[in-house]
Amino acid sequence: MSVMGGDHRLRRNGRQGVVLLAVLAGVVLIAALAGTLRARAGATQAALARLAEGHRVALAEVSVINRVRAEWAAPGVLRPVADGSPVVVTRDGMRWEVRVSDVEGLVDLYQAPGSVLALAGLPVGARNGMLAGLTPGDRYLSTVQTLAAMGVAADDRARLLPLVTQRARTGEINADLAPPELRAGAALLPETDIAGGDLAQISARRVD
């Protein structure tokens, strides 16, 4: 009886050990799951924070552009020349470089000859590749899309936006209306225009 009793106790202790191991494994699994959930929650919170900040910046940009547009549209206001000269304004604690440009003083991405296109550092080959993806006569909806189709990187697109357009009458450029970055080079080109248009574009770029 004593031997049998001892064997029974051994079997019972063995079962308890298995149960204990299962409990420990469950605890480790739950701890790992909790850590994963915390990490995911943290990543989600960070993503939401970035999204909220992106919306805040986008709204501030729209607000800046709308304010400038309203000032230029106000009757009886003596407006400066729309030559793309940068002006820094502050909105919601953010500083913005704002430009108002006559489109005839900008590089037209669709019509500019190679020498004018080169003022913005853009090769004709990039423009030809962009046009190859379009039906003749069509255009992309925005200058950003056009630059992207030309293979221009995002950082370079932000730099080029105040210097280019896709709404000019011709591919020539009026050096007197060109932004400061293009003015000297444009004055040396034979493909210059003396006309100014009735169309201006406003750009805003955050500088802080």
Coordinates of N, CA and C in Angstrom, one line a residue:
M1 N 0.8 -1.2 0.0 CA 0.0 0.0 0.0 C 0.9 1.3 0.0
S2 N 1.9 1.2 0.8 CA 2.8 2.4 0.8 C 3.4 2.7 -0.5
V3 N 3.8 1.6 -1.2 CA 4.4 1.8 -2.5 C 3.4 2.4 -3.5
M4 N 2.2 1.8 -3.5 CA 1.2 2.3 -4.4 C 0.8 3.8 -4.0
G5 N 0.8 4.0 -2.7 CA 0.4 5.4 -2.3 C 1.5 6.4 -2.8
G6 N 2.8 5.9 -2.7 CA 3.8 6.8 -3.2 C 3.8 7.1 -4.6
D7 N 3.4 6.0 -5.4 CA 3.3 6.2 -6.9 C 2.1 7.2 -7.2
H8 N 1.1 7.1 -6.4 CA -0.1 7.9 -6.6 C 0.3 9.4 -6.4
R9 N 1.1 9.6 -5.3 CA 1.6 11.0 -5.0 C 2.5 11.5 -6.1
L10 N 3.3 10.6 -6.7 CA 4.2 11.0 -7.8 C 3.4 11.5 -9.0
R11 N 2.4 10.6 -9.3 CA 1.6 11.0 -10.5 C 0.8 12.3 -10.3
R12 N 0.3 12.5 -9.0 CA -0.4 13.7 -8.7 C 0.6 14.9 -8.8
N13 N 1.8 14.8 -8.3 CA 2.8 15.9 -8.4 C 3.1 16.2 -9.8
G14 N 3.2 15.1 -10.6 CA 3.5 15.3 -12.1 C 2.4 16.1 -12.7
R15 N 1.2 15.8 -12.4 CA 0.0 16.5 -13.0 C 0.1 18.0 -12.6
Q16 N 0.4 18.2 -11.3 CA 0.4 19.6 -10.8 C 1.5 20.4 -11.5
G17 N 2.7 19.7 -11.8 CA 3.8 20.3 -12.5 C 3.4 20.7 -13.9
V18 N 2.6 19.8 -14.6 CA 2.2 20.2 -15.9 C 1.2 21.3 -15.9
V19 N 0.3 21.3 -14.9 CA -0.7 22.4 -14.8 C 0.1 23.7 -14.5
L20 N 1.1 23.7 -13.7 CA 1.9 24.9 -13.3 C 2.6 25.4 -14.6
L21 N 3.2 24.5 -15.4 CA 3.8 25.0 -16.6 C 2.8 25.6 -17.6
A22 N 1.6 25.0 -17.7 CA 0.6 25.6 -18.5 C 0.2 27.0 -18.1
V23 N 0.1 27.1 -16.7 CA -0.3 28.4 -16.2 C 0.8 29.5 -16.4
L24 N 2.0 29.0 -16.2 CA 3.2 30.0 -16.5 C 3.2 30.4 -18.0
A25 N 3.0 29.4 -18.9 CA 3.0 29.7 -20.3 C 1.9 30.6 -20.6
G26 N 0.7 30.5 -20.0 CA -0.4 31.4 -20.2 C -0.1 32.8 -19.8
V27 N 0.6 32.9 -18.6 CA 1.0 34.2 -18.0 C 1.9 34.9 -19.0
V28 N 2.9 34.1 -19.5 CA 3.9 34.7 -20.4 C 3.2 35.2 -21.7
L29 N 2.3 34.4 -22.2 CA 1.5 34.7 -23.4 C 0.7 36.0 -23.2
I30 N 0.0 36.0 -22.1 CA -0.8 37.2 -21.8 C 0.1 38.5 -21.7
A31 N 1.2 38.3 -21.0 CA 2.2 39.5 -20.8 C 2.7 39.9 -22.2
A32 N 3.0 38.9 -23.0 CA 3.5 39.3 -24.4 C 2.4 40.0 -25.2
L33 N 1.2 39.5 -25.1 CA 0.0 40.1 -25.8 C -0.2 41.5 -25.3
A34 N -0.1 41.6 -24.0 CA -0.4 43.0 -23.4 C 0.7 44.0 -23.9
G35 N 2.0 43.5 -24.0 CA 3.0 44.3 -24.5 C 2.8 44.7 -25.9
T36 N 2.4 43.7 -26.7 CA 2.1 44.0 -28.1 C 1.0 45.0 -28.3
L37 N -0.1 44.8 -27.5 CA -1.2 45.8 -27.6 C -0.8 47.2 -27.2
R38 N 0.1 47.3 -26.1 CA 0.6 48.6 -25.7 C 1.4 49.2 -26.8
A39 N 2.3 48.4 -27.5 CA 3.1 48.9 -28.5 C 2.2 49.4 -29.7
R40 N 1.2 48.6 -30.0 CA 0.3 49.0 -31.1 C -0.5 50.3 -30.7
A41 N -0.9 50.3 -29.5 CA -1.7 51.5 -29.0 C -0.8 52.7 -29.1
G42 N 0.5 52.6 -28.7 CA 1.4 53.7 -28.8 C 1.7 54.1 -30.3
A43 N 1.8 53.1 -31.2 CA 2.0 53.5 -32.6 C 0.8 54.1 -33.2
T44 N -0.4 53.6 -32.8 CA -1.6 54.2 -33.3 C -1.8 55.7 -32.8
Q45 N -1.4 55.9 -31.5 CA -1.5 57.2 -30.9 C -0.5 58.2 -31.7
A46 N 0.7 57.7 -31.9 CA 1.7 58.5 -32.6 C 1.2 58.8 -34.0
A47 N 0.6 57.8 -34.7 CA 0.1 58.0 -36.1 C -1.0 59.1 -36.1
L48 N -1.9 59.0 -35.1 CA -3.0 59.9 -35.0 C -2.5 61.3 -34.7
A49 N -1.5 61.4 -33.9 CA -0.9 62.7 -33.6 C -0.3 63.3 -34.8
R50 N 0.4 62.5 -35.6 CA 1.0 63.0 -36.9 C -0.1 63.5 -37.9
L51 N -1.2 62.7 -37.9 CA -2.3 63.0 -38.8 C -2.9 64.3 -38.4
A52 N -3.1 64.5 -37.1 CA -3.7 65.7 -36.5 C -2.8 66.9 -36.8
E53 N -1.5 66.8 -36.7 CA -0.6 67.9 -37.0 C -0.6 68.2 -38.5
G54 N -0.7 67.2 -39.3 CA -0.8 67.4 -40.7 C -2.0 68.2 -41.1
H55 N -3.1 67.9 -40.5 CA -4.4 68.6 -40.8 C -4.2 70.1 -40.3
R56 N -3.6 70.2 -39.1 CA -3.5 71.6 -38.6 C -2.6 72.5 -39.5
V57 N -1.5 71.9 -40.0 CA -0.7 72.6 -41.0 C -1.4 72.9 -42.3
A58 N -2.1 71.9 -42.8 CA -2.8 72.1 -44.0 C -3.9 73.2 -43.9
L59 N -4.6 73.2 -42.8 CA -5.6 74.3 -42.6 C -5.0 75.6 -42.5
A60 N -3.8 75.7 -41.8 CA -3.1 77.0 -41.7 C -2.7 77.5 -43.1
E61 N -2.2 76.6 -43.9 CA -1.8 76.9 -45.3 C -3.0 77.5 -46.1
V62 N -4.1 76.8 -46.0 CA -5.3 77.3 -46.7 C -5.7 78.6 -46.2
S63 N -5.6 78.8 -44.9 CA -6.0 80.1 -44.3 C -5.1 81.2 -44.7
V64 N -3.8 81.0 -44.8 CA -2.9 82.0 -45.3 C -3.2 82.4 -46.7
I65 N -3.4 81.4 -47.6 CA -3.7 81.6 -49.0 C -5.0 82.4 -49.2
N66 N -6.0 82.0 -48.4 CA -7.3 82.7 -48.5 C -7.2 84.1 -48.1
R67 N -6.4 84.3 -47.0 CA -6.3 85.7 -46.5 C -5.6 86.6 -47.6
V68 N -4.5 86.1 -48.2 CA -3.8 86.9 -49.2 C -4.8 87.1 -50.4
R69 N -5.5 86.0 -50.8 CA -6.5 86.2 -52.0 C -7.5 87.3 -51.7
A70 N -8.0 87.3 -50.4 CA -9.0 88.3 -50.1 C -8.4 89.7 -50.1
E71 N -7.1 89.8 -49.7 CA -6.5 91.2 -49.7 C -6.3 91.7 -51.1
W72 N -5.9 90.8 -52.0 CA -5.7 91.2 -53.4 C -7.0 91.4 -54.1
A73 N -8.1 90.8 -53.7 CA -9.4 91.0 -54.3 C -10.1 92.2 -53.8
A74 N -9.7 92.8 -52.7 CA -10.4 93.9 -52.1 C -10.3 95.1 -53.0
P75 N -11.5 95.8 -53.2 CA -11.5 97.0 -54.1 C -10.7 98.2 -53.5
G76 N -10.1 98.9 -54.5 CA -9.3 100.1 -54.1 C -8.0 99.9 -53.4
V77 N -7.5 98.6 -53.4 CA -6.3 98.3 -52.7 C -5.1 98.5 -53.7
L78 N -4.1 99.2 -53.3 CA -2.9 99.4 -54.2 C -2.0 98.2 -54.0
R79 N -2.0 97.3 -55.0 CA -1.3 96.0 -54.9 C 0.1 96.1 -55.4
P80 N 1.0 95.4 -54.8 CA 2.4 95.4 -55.4 C 2.4 94.5 -56.6
V81 N 3.5 94.6 -57.4 CA 3.6 93.8 -58.6 C 3.7 92.3 -58.2
A82 N 2.9 91.5 -59.0 CA 2.9 90.1 -58.7 C 4.1 89.4 -59.4
D83 N 5.3 89.7 -58.8 CA 6.5 89.1 -59.3 C 7.1 88.0 -58.5
G84 N 6.3 87.4 -57.7 CA 6.8 86.2 -56.9 C 7.8 86.6 -55.8
S85 N 7.9 87.8 -55.4 CA 8.8 88.2 -54.3 C 8.2 87.6 -53.0
P86 N 9.1 86.9 -52.3 CA 8.6 86.2 -51.0 C 8.3 87.2 -49.9
V87 N 7.2 87.0 -49.2 CA 6.8 87.7 -48.0 C 6.5 86.7 -46.9
V88 N 7.1 86.9 -45.7 CA 6.9 86.0 -44.6 C 5.7 86.5 -43.8
V89 N 4.7 85.6 -43.5 CA 3.6 85.9 -42.7 C 3.5 84.9 -41.6
T90 N 2.9 85.2 -40.5 CA 2.7 84.2 -39.4 C 1.2 83.9 -39.2
R91 N 0.9 82.6 -39.1 CA -0.4 82.2 -38.9 C -0.5 81.0 -37.9
D92 N -1.2 81.1 -36.8 CA -1.4 80.0 -35.9 C 0.0 79.6 -35.3
G93 N 0.9 80.5 -35.1 CA 2.2 80.2 -34.6 C 3.2 79.7 -35.6
M94 N 2.8 79.6 -36.9 CA 3.6 79.1 -37.9 C 4.0 80.2 -38.9
R95 N 5.3 80.2 -39.4 CA 5.7 81.2 -40.3 C 5.7 80.6 -41.7
W96 N 5.1 81.4 -42.7 CA 4.9 81.0 -44.0 C 5.5 82.0 -45.0
E97 N 6.2 81.5 -46.0 CA 6.7 82.3 -47.1 C 5.6 82.3 -48.2
V98 N 5.1 83.5 -48.4 CA 4.0 83.6 -49.4 C 4.4 84.4 -50.6
R99 N 4.0 83.9 -51.8 CA 4.3 84.6 -53.0 C 3.0 84.7 -53.9
V100 N 2.9 85.9 -54.5 CA 1.9 86.1 -55.5 C 2.6 86.3 -56.8
S101 N 2.3 85.4 -57.8 CA 3.1 85.5 -59.0 C 2.1 85.6 -60.2
D102 N 2.4 86.5 -61.1 CA 1.8 86.5 -62.4 C 2.3 85.3 -63.2
V103 N 1.4 84.5 -63.7 CA 1.8 83.3 -64.4 C 2.7 83.5 -65.6
E104 N 2.6 84.7 -66.2 CA 3.5 84.9 -67.3 C 4.9 85.1 -66.9
G105 N 5.2 85.2 -65.6 CA 6.6 85.3 -65.1 C 7.1 84.0 -64.6
L106 N 6.4 82.9 -64.8 CA 6.7 81.6 -64.3 C 7.1 80.7 -65.5
V107 N 7.7 79.6 -65.1 CA 8.1 78.6 -66.1 C 6.9 77.7 -66.4
D108 N 6.3 77.7 -67.6 CA 5.2 76.8 -67.9 C 5.7 75.4 -68.2
L109 N 5.2 74.4 -67.4 CA 5.8 73.1 -67.5 C 5.4 72.4 -68.8
Y110 N 4.4 72.9 -69.5 CA 3.9 72.2 -70.7 C 4.4 72.9 -72.0
Q111 N 4.5 74.2 -71.9 CA 4.8 75.0 -73.1 C 6.2 75.6 -73.2
A112 N 6.9 75.7 -72.1 CA 8.2 76.4 -72.1 C 9.2 75.6 -73.0
P113 N 10.0 76.4 -73.8 CA 11.1 75.8 -74.5 C 12.2 75.3 -73.5
G114 N 13.1 74.5 -74.1 CA 14.1 74.0 -73.2 C 14.9 75.0 -72.4
S115 N 15.2 76.1 -73.0 CA 16.0 77.1 -72.3 C 15.3 77.7 -71.1
V116 N 13.9 77.9 -71.3 CA 13.1 78.4 -70.2 C 12.9 77.4 -69.1
L117 N 12.7 76.1 -69.6 CA 12.5 75.0 -68.6 C 13.7 74.8 -67.8
A118 N 14.9 75.1 -68.3 CA 16.2 74.9 -67.6 C 16.3 75.9 -66.5
L119 N 15.6 77.1 -66.6 CA 15.7 78.0 -65.5 C 15.3 77.4 -64.2
A120 N 14.3 76.5 -64.2 CA 13.9 75.8 -63.0 C 14.7 74.5 -62.8
G121 N 15.7 74.3 -63.6 CA 16.5 73.1 -63.4 C 15.8 71.8 -63.9
L122 N 14.9 71.9 -64.8 CA 14.1 70.8 -65.3 C 14.6 70.5 -66.7
P123 N 14.9 69.2 -67.0 CA 15.3 68.8 -68.4 C 14.1 68.6 -69.3
V124 N 14.3 68.8 -70.6 CA 13.2 68.6 -71.5 C 12.8 67.1 -71.5
G125 N 13.8 66.2 -71.3 CA 13.5 64.8 -71.3 C 12.5 64.4 -70.2
A126 N 12.5 65.1 -69.0 CA 11.6 64.8 -68.0 C 10.2 65.3 -68.4
R127 N 10.1 66.4 -69.1 CA 8.8 66.9 -69.6 C 8.3 66.0 -70.7
N128 N 9.1 65.5 -71.6 CA 8.7 64.6 -72.6 C 8.1 63.3 -72.0
G129 N 8.8 62.8 -71.0 CA 8.3 61.6 -70.3 C 7.0 61.8 -69.7
M130 N 6.8 63.0 -69.1 CA 5.5 63.3 -68.5 C 4.4 63.4 -69.5
L131 N 4.7 64.0 -70.7 CA 3.7 64.1 -71.7 C 3.3 62.8 -72.4
A132 N 4.3 61.9 -72.3 CA 4.1 60.5 -72.9 C 3.0 59.8 -72.2
G133 N 2.7 60.1 -70.9 CA 1.7 59.5 -70.2 C 0.3 60.1 -70.3
L134 N 0.2 61.1 -71.2 CA -1.1 61.8 -71.3 C -1.6 61.7 -72.8
T135 N -2.9 61.8 -72.9 CA -3.4 62.0 -74.3 C -3.1 63.4 -74.8
P136 N -2.7 63.6 -76.0 CA -2.3 64.9 -76.5 C -3.4 66.0 -76.2
G137 N -3.0 67.1 -75.6 CA -3.9 68.1 -75.2 C -4.4 68.1 -73.8
D138 N -4.2 66.9 -73.1 CA -4.6 66.8 -71.7 C -3.5 67.3 -70.8
R139 N -3.9 67.6 -69.6 CA -3.0 68.1 -68.5 C -3.4 67.4 -67.2
Y140 N -2.4 67.3 -66.3 CA -2.7 66.9 -65.0 C -3.5 68.0 -64.2
L141 N -4.2 67.6 -63.2 CA -5.1 68.5 -62.5 C -4.3 69.6 -61.8
S142 N -3.1 69.3 -61.3 CA -2.3 70.3 -60.5 C -0.9 70.3 -60.9
T143 N -0.2 71.4 -60.6 CA 1.2 71.5 -60.8 C 2.0 70.4 -60.0
V144 N 1.5 70.1 -58.8 CA 2.1 69.1 -58.0 C 2.1 67.7 -58.8
Q145 N 1.0 67.4 -59.3 CA 0.9 66.1 -60.1 C 1.8 66.2 -61.3
T146 N 1.8 67.3 -62.0 CA 2.7 67.4 -63.2 C 4.2 67.2 -62.8
L147 N 4.6 67.8 -61.7 CA 6.0 67.7 -61.3 C 6.3 66.2 -60.9
A148 N 5.3 65.6 -60.2 CA 5.5 64.2 -59.8 C 5.6 63.3 -61.0
A149 N 4.8 63.6 -62.0 CA 4.9 62.8 -63.3 C 6.2 63.0 -64.0
M150 N 6.8 64.2 -63.8 CA 8.1 64.4 -64.4 C 9.3 63.8 -63.6
G151 N 8.9 63.1 -62.5 CA 9.9 62.4 -61.7 C 10.6 63.3 -60.6
V152 N 10.0 64.5 -60.3 CA 10.6 65.4 -59.3 C 10.3 64.9 -57.9
A153 N 11.3 64.8 -57.1 CA 11.1 64.3 -55.7 C 10.3 65.3 -54.9
A154 N 9.7 64.8 -53.8 CA 8.8 65.7 -53.0 C 9.4 66.9 -52.5
D155 N 10.7 66.8 -52.0 CA 11.3 68.0 -51.5 C 11.6 69.1 -52.6
D156 N 12.0 68.6 -53.7 CA 12.2 69.5 -54.9 C 10.9 70.1 -55.4
R157 N 9.8 69.3 -55.3 CA 8.5 69.9 -55.7 C 8.2 71.1 -54.9
A158 N 8.4 71.0 -53.6 CA 8.0 72.1 -52.7 C 8.9 73.3 -53.0
R159 N 10.1 73.1 -53.4 CA 11.0 74.2 -53.8 C 10.6 74.8 -55.1
L160 N 10.1 74.0 -56.1 CA 9.8 74.5 -57.4 C 8.4 75.1 -57.6
L161 N 7.5 74.7 -56.7 CA 6.1 75.2 -56.9 C 6.0 76.7 -57.0
P162 N 6.7 77.5 -56.3 CA 6.6 79.0 -56.5 C 7.2 79.5 -57.8
L163 N 7.9 78.6 -58.6 CA 8.6 79.0 -59.8 C 8.0 78.6 -61.1
V164 N 7.0 77.6 -61.0 CA 6.5 77.0 -62.2 C 4.9 77.2 -62.2
T165 N 4.4 76.9 -63.4 CA 2.9 77.0 -63.6 C 2.6 76.0 -64.7
Q166 N 1.3 75.8 -64.9 CA 0.8 75.1 -66.1 C -0.4 75.9 -66.7
R167 N -0.4 77.2 -66.4 CA -1.6 78.0 -66.8 C -1.2 79.3 -67.6
A168 N 0.1 79.4 -68.0 CA 0.5 80.6 -68.8 C 0.0 80.5 -70.2
R169 N 0.0 81.7 -70.9 CA -0.5 81.7 -72.3 C 0.4 81.1 -73.2
T170 N 1.7 81.3 -73.0 CA 2.8 80.8 -73.9 C 3.9 80.2 -73.1
G171 N 4.9 79.7 -73.8 CA 6.0 79.2 -73.0 C 7.1 80.2 -72.8
E172 N 6.9 81.4 -73.3 CA 7.9 82.5 -73.0 C 7.7 83.0 -71.6
I173 N 8.7 83.8 -71.2 CA 8.6 84.3 -69.8 C 8.9 85.7 -69.7
N174 N 8.2 86.5 -68.9 CA 8.4 87.9 -68.7 C 9.4 88.0 -67.5
A175 N 10.6 88.5 -67.8 CA 11.6 88.5 -66.8 C 11.3 89.5 -65.7
D176 N 10.5 90.6 -66.1 CA 10.2 91.6 -65.1 C 9.2 91.1 -64.1
L177 N 8.5 90.0 -64.4 CA 7.5 89.4 -63.5 C 8.0 88.1 -62.9
A178 N 9.2 87.7 -63.2 CA 9.7 86.4 -62.7 C 10.1 86.5 -61.3
P179 N 10.0 85.4 -60.5 CA 10.5 85.4 -59.1 C 12.0 85.7 -59.1
P180 N 12.5 86.2 -57.9 CA 13.9 86.5 -57.8 C 14.8 85.4 -58.3
E181 N 14.5 84.2 -58.0 CA 15.4 83.0 -58.4 C 15.6 82.9 -59.9
L182 N 14.6 83.4 -60.7 CA 14.6 83.2 -62.1 C 14.9 84.5 -62.9
R183 N 14.8 85.6 -62.2 CA 14.8 86.9 -62.9 C 16.1 87.2 -63.7
A184 N 17.2 87.0 -63.1 CA 18.5 87.3 -63.8 C 18.6 86.4 -65.1
G185 N 18.4 85.1 -64.9 CA 18.5 84.1 -66.0 C 17.5 84.4 -67.1
A186 N 16.3 84.7 -66.7 CA 15.2 85.0 -67.7 C 15.5 86.2 -68.5
A187 N 16.2 87.2 -67.9 CA 16.5 88.4 -68.7 C 17.5 88.2 -69.8
L188 N 18.3 87.1 -69.7 CA 19.3 86.8 -70.7 C 18.7 85.9 -71.9
L189 N 17.5 85.5 -71.8 CA 17.0 84.5 -72.8 C 16.3 85.3 -73.9
P190 N 16.4 84.7 -75.1 CA 15.6 85.3 -76.2 C 14.1 85.0 -76.1
E191 N 13.8 83.9 -75.4 CA 12.4 83.5 -75.3 C 11.7 84.3 -74.1
T192 N 11.7 85.6 -74.3 CA 11.1 86.5 -73.2 C 9.8 87.1 -73.7
D193 N 8.9 87.5 -72.8 CA 7.6 88.0 -73.1 C 7.5 89.3 -72.3
I194 N 6.9 90.3 -72.9 CA 6.7 91.6 -72.2 C 5.3 91.7 -71.6
A195 N 4.5 90.7 -71.9 CA 3.1 90.8 -71.4 C 2.9 90.3 -70.0
G196 N 2.0 90.8 -69.4 CA 1.5 90.3 -68.1 C 0.1 89.8 -68.2
G197 N -0.2 88.8 -67.5 CA -1.5 88.2 -67.6 C -2.5 88.7 -66.5
D198 N -3.7 88.3 -66.7 CA -4.7 88.6 -65.7 C -4.8 87.5 -64.6
L199 N -4.0 86.5 -64.7 CA -4.0 85.4 -63.8 C -2.8 85.4 -62.9
A200 N -3.1 85.3 -61.6 CA -2.0 85.1 -60.7 C -2.2 83.9 -59.8
Q201 N -1.1 83.3 -59.4 CA -1.2 82.2 -58.5 C -0.5 82.5 -57.2
I202 N -1.1 82.0 -56.1 CA -0.5 82.2 -54.8 C 0.0 80.9 -54.2
S203 N 1.2 81.0 -53.7 CA 1.9 79.8 -53.1 C 2.3 80.2 -51.7
A204 N 2.2 79.2 -50.8 CA 2.6 79.3 -49.4 C 3.5 78.2 -49.0
R205 N 4.6 78.4 -48.4 CA 5.6 77.4 -48.0 C 6.0 77.6 -46.5
R206 N 5.8 76.6 -45.7 CA 6.2 76.8 -44.3 C 7.7 76.9 -44.2
V207 N 8.1 77.9 -43.4 CA 9.6 78.1 -43.3 C 10.1 77.9 -41.8
D208 N 9.3 77.4 -40.9 CA 9.8 77.0 -39.6 C 9.3 75.7 -39.2

